[in-house]
Short mmCIF file of C-alpha atoms in Angstrom, two decimals:
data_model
loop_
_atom_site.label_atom_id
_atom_site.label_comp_id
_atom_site.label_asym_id
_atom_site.label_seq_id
_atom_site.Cartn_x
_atom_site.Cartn_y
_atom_site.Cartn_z
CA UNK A 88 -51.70 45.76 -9.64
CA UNK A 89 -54.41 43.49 -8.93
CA UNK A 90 -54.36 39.69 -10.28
CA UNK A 91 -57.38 39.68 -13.02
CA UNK A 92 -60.43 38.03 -11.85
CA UNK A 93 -60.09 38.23 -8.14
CA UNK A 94 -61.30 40.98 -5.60
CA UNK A 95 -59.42 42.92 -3.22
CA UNK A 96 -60.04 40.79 0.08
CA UNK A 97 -59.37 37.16 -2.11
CA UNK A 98 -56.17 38.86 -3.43
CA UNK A 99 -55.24 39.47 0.52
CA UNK A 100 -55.74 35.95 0.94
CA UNK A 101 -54.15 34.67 -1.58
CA UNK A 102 -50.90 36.94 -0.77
CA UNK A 103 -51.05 35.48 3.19
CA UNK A 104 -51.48 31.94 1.94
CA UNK A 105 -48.24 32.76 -0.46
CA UNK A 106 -46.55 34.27 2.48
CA UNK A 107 -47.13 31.49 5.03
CA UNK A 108 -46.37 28.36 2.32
CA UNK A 109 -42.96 30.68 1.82
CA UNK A 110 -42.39 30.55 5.82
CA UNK A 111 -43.13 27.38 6.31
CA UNK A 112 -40.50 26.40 3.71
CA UNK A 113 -38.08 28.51 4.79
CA UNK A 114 -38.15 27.36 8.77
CA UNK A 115 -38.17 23.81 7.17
CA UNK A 116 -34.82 23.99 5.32
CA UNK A 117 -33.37 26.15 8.87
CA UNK A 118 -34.82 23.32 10.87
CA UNK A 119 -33.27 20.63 7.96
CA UNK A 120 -29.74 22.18 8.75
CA UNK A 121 -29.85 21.93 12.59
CA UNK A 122 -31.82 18.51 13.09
CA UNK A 123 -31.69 15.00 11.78
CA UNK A 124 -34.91 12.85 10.45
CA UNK A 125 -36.47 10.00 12.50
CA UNK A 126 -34.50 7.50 10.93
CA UNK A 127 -31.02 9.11 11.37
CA UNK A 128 -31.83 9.91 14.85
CA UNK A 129 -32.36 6.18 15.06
CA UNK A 130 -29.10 5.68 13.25
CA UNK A 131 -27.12 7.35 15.18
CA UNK A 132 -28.50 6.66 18.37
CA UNK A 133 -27.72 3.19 17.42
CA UNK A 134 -24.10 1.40 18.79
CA UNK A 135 -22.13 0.64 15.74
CA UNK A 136 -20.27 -3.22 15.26
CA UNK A 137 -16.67 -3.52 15.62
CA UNK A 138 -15.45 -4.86 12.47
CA UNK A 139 -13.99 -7.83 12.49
CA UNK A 140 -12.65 -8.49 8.81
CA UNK A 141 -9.96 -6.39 8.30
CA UNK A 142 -7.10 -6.69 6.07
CA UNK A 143 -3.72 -4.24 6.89
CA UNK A 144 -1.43 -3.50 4.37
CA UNK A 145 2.02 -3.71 6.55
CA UNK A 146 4.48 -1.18 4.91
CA UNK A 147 8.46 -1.03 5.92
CA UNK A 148 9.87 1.37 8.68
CA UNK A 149 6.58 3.34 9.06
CA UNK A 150 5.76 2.43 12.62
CA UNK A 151 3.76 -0.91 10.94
CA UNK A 152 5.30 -3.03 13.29
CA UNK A 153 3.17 -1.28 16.53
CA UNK A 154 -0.18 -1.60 14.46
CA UNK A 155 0.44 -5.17 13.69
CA UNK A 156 0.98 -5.90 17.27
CA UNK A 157 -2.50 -3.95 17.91
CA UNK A 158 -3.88 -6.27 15.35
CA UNK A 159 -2.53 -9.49 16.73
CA UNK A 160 -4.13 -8.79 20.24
CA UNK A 161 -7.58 -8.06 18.42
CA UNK A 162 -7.40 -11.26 17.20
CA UNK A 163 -7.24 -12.84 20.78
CA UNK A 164 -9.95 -10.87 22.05
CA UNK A 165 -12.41 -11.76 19.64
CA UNK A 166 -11.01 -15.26 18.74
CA UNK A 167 -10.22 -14.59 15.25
CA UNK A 168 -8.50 -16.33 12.32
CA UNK A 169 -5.71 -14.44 11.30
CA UNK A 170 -3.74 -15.19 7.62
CA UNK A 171 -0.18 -16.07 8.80
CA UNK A 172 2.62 -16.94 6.67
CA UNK A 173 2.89 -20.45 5.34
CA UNK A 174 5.43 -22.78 6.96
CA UNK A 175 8.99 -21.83 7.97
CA UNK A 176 8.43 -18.14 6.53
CA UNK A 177 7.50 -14.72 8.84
CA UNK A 178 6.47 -13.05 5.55
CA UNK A 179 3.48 -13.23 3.48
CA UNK A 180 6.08 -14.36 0.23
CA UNK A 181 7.69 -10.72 0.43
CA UNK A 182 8.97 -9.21 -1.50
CA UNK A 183 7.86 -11.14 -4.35
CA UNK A 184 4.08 -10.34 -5.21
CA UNK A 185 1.19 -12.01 -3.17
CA UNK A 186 -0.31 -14.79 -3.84
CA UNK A 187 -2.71 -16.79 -2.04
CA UNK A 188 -1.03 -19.87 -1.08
CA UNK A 189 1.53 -18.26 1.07
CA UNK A 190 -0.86 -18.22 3.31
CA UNK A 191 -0.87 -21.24 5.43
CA UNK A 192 -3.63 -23.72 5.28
CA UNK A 193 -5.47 -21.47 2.48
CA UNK A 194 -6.27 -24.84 0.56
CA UNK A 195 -8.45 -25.64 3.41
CA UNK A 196 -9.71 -22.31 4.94
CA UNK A 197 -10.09 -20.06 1.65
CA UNK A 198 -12.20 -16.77 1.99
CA UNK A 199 -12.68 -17.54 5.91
CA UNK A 200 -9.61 -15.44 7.03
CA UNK A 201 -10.57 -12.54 9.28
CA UNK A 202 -7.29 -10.78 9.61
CA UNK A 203 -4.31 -10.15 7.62
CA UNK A 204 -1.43 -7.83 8.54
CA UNK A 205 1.78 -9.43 8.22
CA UNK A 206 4.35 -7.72 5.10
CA UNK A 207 3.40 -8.71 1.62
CA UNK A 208 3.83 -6.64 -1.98
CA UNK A 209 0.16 -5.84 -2.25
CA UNK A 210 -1.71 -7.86 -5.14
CA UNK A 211 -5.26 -7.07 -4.50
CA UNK A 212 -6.62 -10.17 -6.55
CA UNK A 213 -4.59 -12.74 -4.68
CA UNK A 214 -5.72 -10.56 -1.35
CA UNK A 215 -9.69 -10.68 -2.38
CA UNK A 216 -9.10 -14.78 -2.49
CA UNK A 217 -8.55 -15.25 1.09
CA UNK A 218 -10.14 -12.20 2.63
CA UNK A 219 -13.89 -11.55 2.64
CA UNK A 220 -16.01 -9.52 0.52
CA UNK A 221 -16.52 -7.19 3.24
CA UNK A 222 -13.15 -6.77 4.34
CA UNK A 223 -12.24 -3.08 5.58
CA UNK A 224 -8.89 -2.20 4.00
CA UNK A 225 -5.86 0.12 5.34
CA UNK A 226 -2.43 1.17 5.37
CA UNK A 227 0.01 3.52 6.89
CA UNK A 228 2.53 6.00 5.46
CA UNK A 229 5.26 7.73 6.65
CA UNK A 230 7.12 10.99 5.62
CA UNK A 231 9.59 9.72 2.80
CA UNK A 232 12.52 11.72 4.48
CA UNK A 233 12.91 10.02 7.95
CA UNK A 234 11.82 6.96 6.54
CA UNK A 235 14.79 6.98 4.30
CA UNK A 236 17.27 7.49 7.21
CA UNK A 237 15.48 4.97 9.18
CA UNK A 238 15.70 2.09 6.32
CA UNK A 239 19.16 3.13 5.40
CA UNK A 240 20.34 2.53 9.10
CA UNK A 241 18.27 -1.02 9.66
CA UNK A 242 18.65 -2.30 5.94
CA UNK A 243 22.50 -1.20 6.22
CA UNK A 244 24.01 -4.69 6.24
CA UNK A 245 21.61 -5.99 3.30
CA UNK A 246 21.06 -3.31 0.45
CA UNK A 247 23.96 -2.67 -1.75
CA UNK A 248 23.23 0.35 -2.38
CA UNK A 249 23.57 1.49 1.31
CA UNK A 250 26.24 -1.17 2.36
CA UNK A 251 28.64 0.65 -0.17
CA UNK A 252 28.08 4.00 1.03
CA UNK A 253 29.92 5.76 3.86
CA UNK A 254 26.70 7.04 5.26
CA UNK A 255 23.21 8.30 4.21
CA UNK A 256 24.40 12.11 3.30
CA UNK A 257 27.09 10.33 1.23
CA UNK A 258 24.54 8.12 -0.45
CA UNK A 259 22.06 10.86 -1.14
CA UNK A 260 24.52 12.99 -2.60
CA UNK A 261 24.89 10.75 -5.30
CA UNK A 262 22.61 8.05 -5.64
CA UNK A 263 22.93 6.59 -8.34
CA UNK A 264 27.05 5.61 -8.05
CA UNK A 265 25.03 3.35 -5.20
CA UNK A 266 21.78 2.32 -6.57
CA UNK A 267 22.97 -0.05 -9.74
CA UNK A 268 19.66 -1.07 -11.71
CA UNK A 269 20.68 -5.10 -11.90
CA UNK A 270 20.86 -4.96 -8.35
CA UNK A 271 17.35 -3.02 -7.85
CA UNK A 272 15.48 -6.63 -6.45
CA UNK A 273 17.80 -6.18 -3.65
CA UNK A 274 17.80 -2.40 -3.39
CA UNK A 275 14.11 -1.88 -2.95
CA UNK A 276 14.71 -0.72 0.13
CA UNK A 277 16.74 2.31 -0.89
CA UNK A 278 13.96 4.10 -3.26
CA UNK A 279 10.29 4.33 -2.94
CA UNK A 280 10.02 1.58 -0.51
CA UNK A 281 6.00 2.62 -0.27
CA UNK A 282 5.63 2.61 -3.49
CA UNK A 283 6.55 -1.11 -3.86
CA UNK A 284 5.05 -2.11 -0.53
CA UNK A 285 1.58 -1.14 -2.04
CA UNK A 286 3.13 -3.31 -5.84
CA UNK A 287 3.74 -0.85 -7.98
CA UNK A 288 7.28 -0.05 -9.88
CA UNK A 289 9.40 2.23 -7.41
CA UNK A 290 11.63 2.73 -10.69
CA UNK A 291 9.18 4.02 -12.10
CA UNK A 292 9.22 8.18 -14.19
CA UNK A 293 6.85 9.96 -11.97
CA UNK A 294 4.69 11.42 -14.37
CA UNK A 295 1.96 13.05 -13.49
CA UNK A 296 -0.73 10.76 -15.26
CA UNK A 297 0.91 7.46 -13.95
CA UNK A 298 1.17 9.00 -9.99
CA UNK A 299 -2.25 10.12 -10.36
CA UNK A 300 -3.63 6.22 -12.15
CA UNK A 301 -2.00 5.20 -9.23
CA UNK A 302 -3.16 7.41 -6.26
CA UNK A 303 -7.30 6.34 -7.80
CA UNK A 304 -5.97 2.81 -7.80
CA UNK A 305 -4.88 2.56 -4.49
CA UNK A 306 -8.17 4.76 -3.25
CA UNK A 307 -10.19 2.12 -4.75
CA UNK A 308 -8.42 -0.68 -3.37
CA UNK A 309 -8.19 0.85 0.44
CA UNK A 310 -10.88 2.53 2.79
CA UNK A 311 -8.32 4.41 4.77
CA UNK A 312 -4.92 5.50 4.92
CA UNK A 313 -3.17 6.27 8.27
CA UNK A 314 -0.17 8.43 8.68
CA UNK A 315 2.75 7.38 11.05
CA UNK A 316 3.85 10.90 11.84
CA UNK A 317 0.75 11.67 13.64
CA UNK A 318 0.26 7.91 15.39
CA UNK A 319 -2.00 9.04 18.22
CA UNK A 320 -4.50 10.81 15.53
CA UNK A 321 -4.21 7.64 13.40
CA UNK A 322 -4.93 5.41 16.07
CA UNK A 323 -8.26 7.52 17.03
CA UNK A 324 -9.64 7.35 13.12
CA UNK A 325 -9.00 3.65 12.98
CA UNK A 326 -10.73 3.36 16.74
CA UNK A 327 -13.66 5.35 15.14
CA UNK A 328 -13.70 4.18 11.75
CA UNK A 329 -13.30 0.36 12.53
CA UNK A 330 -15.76 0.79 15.96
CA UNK A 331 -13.17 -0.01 17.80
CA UNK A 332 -12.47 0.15 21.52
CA UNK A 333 -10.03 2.29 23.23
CA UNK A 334 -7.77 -0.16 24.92
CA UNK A 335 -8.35 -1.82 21.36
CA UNK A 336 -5.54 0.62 19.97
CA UNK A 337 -3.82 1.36 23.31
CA UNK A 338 -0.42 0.30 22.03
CA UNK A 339 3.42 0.56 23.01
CA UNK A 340 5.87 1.53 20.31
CA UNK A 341 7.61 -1.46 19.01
CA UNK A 342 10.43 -2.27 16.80
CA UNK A 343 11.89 1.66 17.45
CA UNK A 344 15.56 2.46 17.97
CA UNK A 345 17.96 4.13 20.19
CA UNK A 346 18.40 8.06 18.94
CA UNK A 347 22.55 7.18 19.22
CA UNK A 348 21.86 5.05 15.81
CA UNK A 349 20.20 7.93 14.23
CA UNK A 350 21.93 9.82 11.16
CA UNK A 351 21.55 13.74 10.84
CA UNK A 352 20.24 14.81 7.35
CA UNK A 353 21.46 17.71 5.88
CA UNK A 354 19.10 20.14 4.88
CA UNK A 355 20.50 18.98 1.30
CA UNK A 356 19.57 15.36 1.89
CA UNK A 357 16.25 16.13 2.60
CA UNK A 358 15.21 17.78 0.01
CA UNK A 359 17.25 15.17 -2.71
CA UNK A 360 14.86 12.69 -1.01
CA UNK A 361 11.83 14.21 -2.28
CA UNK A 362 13.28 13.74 -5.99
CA UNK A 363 14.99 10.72 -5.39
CA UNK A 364 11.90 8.89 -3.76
CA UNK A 365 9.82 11.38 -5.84
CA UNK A 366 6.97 8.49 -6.28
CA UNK A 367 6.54 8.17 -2.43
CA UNK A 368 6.98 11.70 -1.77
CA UNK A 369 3.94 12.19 -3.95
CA UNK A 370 2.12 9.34 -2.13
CA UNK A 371 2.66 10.91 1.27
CA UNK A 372 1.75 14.09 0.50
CA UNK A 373 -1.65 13.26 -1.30
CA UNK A 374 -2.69 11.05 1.67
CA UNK A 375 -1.55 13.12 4.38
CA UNK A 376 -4.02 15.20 2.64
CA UNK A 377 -6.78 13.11 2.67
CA UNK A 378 -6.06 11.94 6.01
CA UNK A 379 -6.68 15.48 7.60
CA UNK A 380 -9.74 15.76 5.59
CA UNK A 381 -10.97 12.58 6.40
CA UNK A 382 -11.06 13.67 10.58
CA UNK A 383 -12.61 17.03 9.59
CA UNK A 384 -15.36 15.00 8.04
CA UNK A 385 -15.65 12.56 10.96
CA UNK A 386 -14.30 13.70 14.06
CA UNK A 387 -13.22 16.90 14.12
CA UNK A 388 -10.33 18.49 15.61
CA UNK A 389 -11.65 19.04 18.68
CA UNK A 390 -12.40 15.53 19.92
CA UNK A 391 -9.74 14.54 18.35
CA UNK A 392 -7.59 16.53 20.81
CA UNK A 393 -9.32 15.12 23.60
CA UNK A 394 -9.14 11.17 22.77
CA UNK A 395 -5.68 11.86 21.80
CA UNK A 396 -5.38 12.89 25.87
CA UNK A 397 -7.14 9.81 26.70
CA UNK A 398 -5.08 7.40 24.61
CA UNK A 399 -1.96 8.57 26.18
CA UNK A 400 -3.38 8.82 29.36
CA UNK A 401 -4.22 5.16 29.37
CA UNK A 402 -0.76 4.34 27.87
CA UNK A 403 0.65 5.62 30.75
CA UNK A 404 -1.29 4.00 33.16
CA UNK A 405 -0.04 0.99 31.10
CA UNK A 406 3.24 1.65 30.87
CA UNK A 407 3.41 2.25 34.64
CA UNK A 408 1.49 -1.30 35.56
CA UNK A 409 3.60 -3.09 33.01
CA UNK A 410 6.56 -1.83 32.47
CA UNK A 411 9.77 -2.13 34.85
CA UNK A 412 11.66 0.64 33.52
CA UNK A 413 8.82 2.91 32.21
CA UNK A 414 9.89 2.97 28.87
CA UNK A 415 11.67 1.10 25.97
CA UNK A 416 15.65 0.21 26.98
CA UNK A 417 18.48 -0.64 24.59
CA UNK A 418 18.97 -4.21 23.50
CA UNK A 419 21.82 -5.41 26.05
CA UNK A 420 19.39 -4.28 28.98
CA UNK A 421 16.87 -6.65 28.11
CA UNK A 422 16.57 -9.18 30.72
CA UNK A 423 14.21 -11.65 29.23
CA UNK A 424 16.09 -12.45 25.73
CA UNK A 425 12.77 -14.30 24.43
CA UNK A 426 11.43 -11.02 24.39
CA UNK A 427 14.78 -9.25 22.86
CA UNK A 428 13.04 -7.95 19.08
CA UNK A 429 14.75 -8.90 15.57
CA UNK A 430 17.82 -6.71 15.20
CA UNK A 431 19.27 -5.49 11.90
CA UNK A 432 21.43 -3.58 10.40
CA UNK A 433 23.35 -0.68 12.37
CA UNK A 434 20.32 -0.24 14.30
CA UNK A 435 19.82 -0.44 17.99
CA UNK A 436 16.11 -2.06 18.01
CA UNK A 437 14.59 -1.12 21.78
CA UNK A 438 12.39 -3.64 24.11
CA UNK A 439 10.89 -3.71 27.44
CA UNK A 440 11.28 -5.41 30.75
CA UNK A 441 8.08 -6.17 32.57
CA UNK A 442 7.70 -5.95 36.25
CA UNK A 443 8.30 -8.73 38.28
CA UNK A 444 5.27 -8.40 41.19
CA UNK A 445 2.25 -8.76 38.45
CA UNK A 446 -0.27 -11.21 38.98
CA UNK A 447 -0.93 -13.76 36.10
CA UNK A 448 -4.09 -11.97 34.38
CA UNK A 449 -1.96 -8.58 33.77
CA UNK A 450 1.46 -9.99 33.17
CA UNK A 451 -0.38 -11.66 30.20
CA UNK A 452 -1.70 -8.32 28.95
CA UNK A 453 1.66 -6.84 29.56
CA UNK A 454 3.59 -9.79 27.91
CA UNK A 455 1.50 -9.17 24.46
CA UNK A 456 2.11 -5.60 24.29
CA UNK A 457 5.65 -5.84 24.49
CA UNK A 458 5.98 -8.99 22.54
CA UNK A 459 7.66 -8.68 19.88
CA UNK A 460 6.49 -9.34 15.56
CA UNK A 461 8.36 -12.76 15.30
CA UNK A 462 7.55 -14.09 18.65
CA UNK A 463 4.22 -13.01 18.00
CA UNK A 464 3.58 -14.44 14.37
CA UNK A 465 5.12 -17.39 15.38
CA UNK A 466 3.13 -17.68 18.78
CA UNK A 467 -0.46 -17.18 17.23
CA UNK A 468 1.00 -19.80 14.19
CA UNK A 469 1.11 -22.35 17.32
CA UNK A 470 -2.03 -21.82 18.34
CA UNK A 471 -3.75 -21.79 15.33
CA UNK A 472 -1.81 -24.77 13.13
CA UNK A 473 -1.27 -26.70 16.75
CA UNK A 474 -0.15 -29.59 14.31
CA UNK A 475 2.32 -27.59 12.21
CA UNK A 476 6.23 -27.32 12.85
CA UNK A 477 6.55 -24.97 14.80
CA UNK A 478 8.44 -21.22 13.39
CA UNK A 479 12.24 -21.25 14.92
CA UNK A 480 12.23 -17.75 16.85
CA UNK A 481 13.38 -19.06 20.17
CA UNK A 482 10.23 -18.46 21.73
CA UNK A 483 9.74 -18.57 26.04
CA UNK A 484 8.71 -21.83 27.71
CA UNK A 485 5.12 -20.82 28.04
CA UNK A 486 4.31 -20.61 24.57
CA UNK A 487 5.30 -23.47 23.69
CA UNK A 488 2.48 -25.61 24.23
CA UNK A 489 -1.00 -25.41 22.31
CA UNK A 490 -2.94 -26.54 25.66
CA UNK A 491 -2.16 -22.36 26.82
CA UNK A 492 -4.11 -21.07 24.15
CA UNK A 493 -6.45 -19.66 27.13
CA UNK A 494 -4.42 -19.78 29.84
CA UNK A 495 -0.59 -18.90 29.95
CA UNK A 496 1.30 -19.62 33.08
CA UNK A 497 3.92 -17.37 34.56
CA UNK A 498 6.97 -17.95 33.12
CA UNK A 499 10.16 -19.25 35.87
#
């Protein structure tokens, strides 16, 4: 049917016109879906800035110990002013709330801190007072069931709840004959550790409107959440996300133990931990989540397979320049004792030897990857307060003198 008003030959114009607006269109949104605009050509052609204001959340027996130590030699390489704990302490206050004076020399310094990432309870308005405004945020979790074992086994000697037990099956069985609630300040370790780490109740019912308050709250309050079970793939998010180089997360495990100190959960036990520590159960399993989702959005899985290879192919290469023994010995093998890390509990906590024939430039790379969290806090506390008491960790001659801050001698 013709159109009224319009002849034969300007109705098979009009039709063509119609036809070739409806092509153009149409190769427009297929070309939309293939190619990027100018401008984010430009932007992504463009080398992002490493981020330099960062602010970890350090949580208990989830491999926080290794990403501190990562964070500590960031600070060195780009000269950085990290917010270490005030005076005698090697805490940020824990495990009483944050605030910002246990942070040493905040008075003077205030919002000028560039790094924080030693263990505090989480109290994001005391946090926003020293860090600045564009601080990038993160933490790490860890499966609730081996963390469980892990913390019963190094908090043995200091939670009631576990000292009084026979072992963890025994205490899981039955927690509460263990876990008395007047003693729950000192038994924070044996329920929802997480939970409290990030300052919320860990006796808390686990609802499902107060776990889910609290899973917005802590979105809000962090850009990213990394998961200890899969370290390598966390390490490559936070290299990515942060703009971060590789040897900037090249890393070797610290504060681990020997597998003769670990207890065997019954297939009962585990599954009483995920009611008993229902509230980090819930945590983990929402962020694990989030944290697969977030490398599908950014990475994907396939170069995320093949940085993973390069990470631990550099580790190795590491390991093997570094390391005498090529990997982490018991604590009586440890010949240099300034380098032996904090032991606790019934745990065996493993170190490293270094190699003997290294020339000064790489033993000082080695020396910080093995170095310990004490010796560490306490060595960058040196440097940084050169006028403060010094922290008592029983640190090697060569740190013991500000004038190394760039240059640290072989030690005899």
């Amino acid at each position: 049917m013709k159109s009224p008003g319009c002849t034969s030959r300007q109705c098979l114009i009009f039709s063509l016109c119609l036809g070739l607006i409806f092509l153009s269109g149409f190769f427009h949104m297929k070309n939309k879906k293939i190619s990027k605009s100018p401008k984010e050509l430009l932007m992504s052609s463009m080398p992002c800035r490493a981020k330099t204001n960062v602010m970890f959340l350090k949580t208990h027996k989830t491999a926080s110990s290794t990403v501190l130590n990562i964070m500590f030699r960031f600070v060195e390489r780009y000269n950085l002013t990290v917010a270490l704990p005030a005076d005698q302490l090697v805490h940020l206050g824990y495990p009483k709330t944050f605030l910002a004076h246990f942070v040493e020399d905040f008075e003077t310094i205030g919002q000028n801190y560039n790094i924080m990432c030693n263990h505090l309870r989480f109290n994001p308005s005391e946090v926003r007072k020293v860090m600045a405004e564009n601080t990038f945020y993160f933490s790490i979790l860890r499966n609730p069931i081996p963390l469980l074992e892990s913390s019963y086994i190094y908090y043995k000697d200091t939670v009631p709840a576990f000292r009084i037990s026979k072992n963890v099956n025994v205490y899981l069985a039955s927690p509460l004959e263990y876990y008395y609630p007047e003693n729950y300040k000192q038994n924070i370790y044996a329920r929802n550790i997480m939970w409290f780490d990030f300052g919320y109740d860990n006796n808390a019912v686990a609802n499902e409107k107060y776990v889910q308050a609290v899973l917005k709250d802590i979105e809000k309050n962090f850009h990213l959440i990394l998961i200890a079970d899969y370290f390598d793939e966390s390490m490559i998010l936070l290299k990515h996300t942060l703009c971060w180089d590789l040897d900037d997360v090249i890393y070797f495990k610290l504060n681990s133990r020997s597998q003769d100190t670990v207890q065997t959960l019954t297939p009962e036990s585990k599954e009483r931990i995920k009611t008993w520590c229902s509230l980090d159960w819930k945590l983990y399993l929402h962020f694990n989540q989030s944290f697969w989702n977030r490398i599908e959005e950014t990475i994907g899985l396939t170069l995320l397979e093949k940085e993973v290879n390069l990470l631990r192919t550099r580790q190795k290469e590491l390991m093997e320049t570094c390391l005498l023994d090529q990997e982490a010995v018991g604590k009586d093998y440890i010949k240099d004792k300034a380098l032996l890390p904090f032991q606790s509990g019934s745990a065996n906590i493993l170190g490293y030897n270094l190699r003997q024939d290294l020339d000064n430039r790489t033993l000082r790379t080695c020396q910080k990857m093995v170095m310990p969290e004490l010796q560490y806090t306490s060595y960058l506390y040196s440097l940084q307060h050169p006028h403060k008491k010094r922290k008592r960790l029983g640190l090697p001659s060569l740190w013991t003198s500000s004038q190394e801050k760039m240059q640290l001698s072989t030690p005899n």
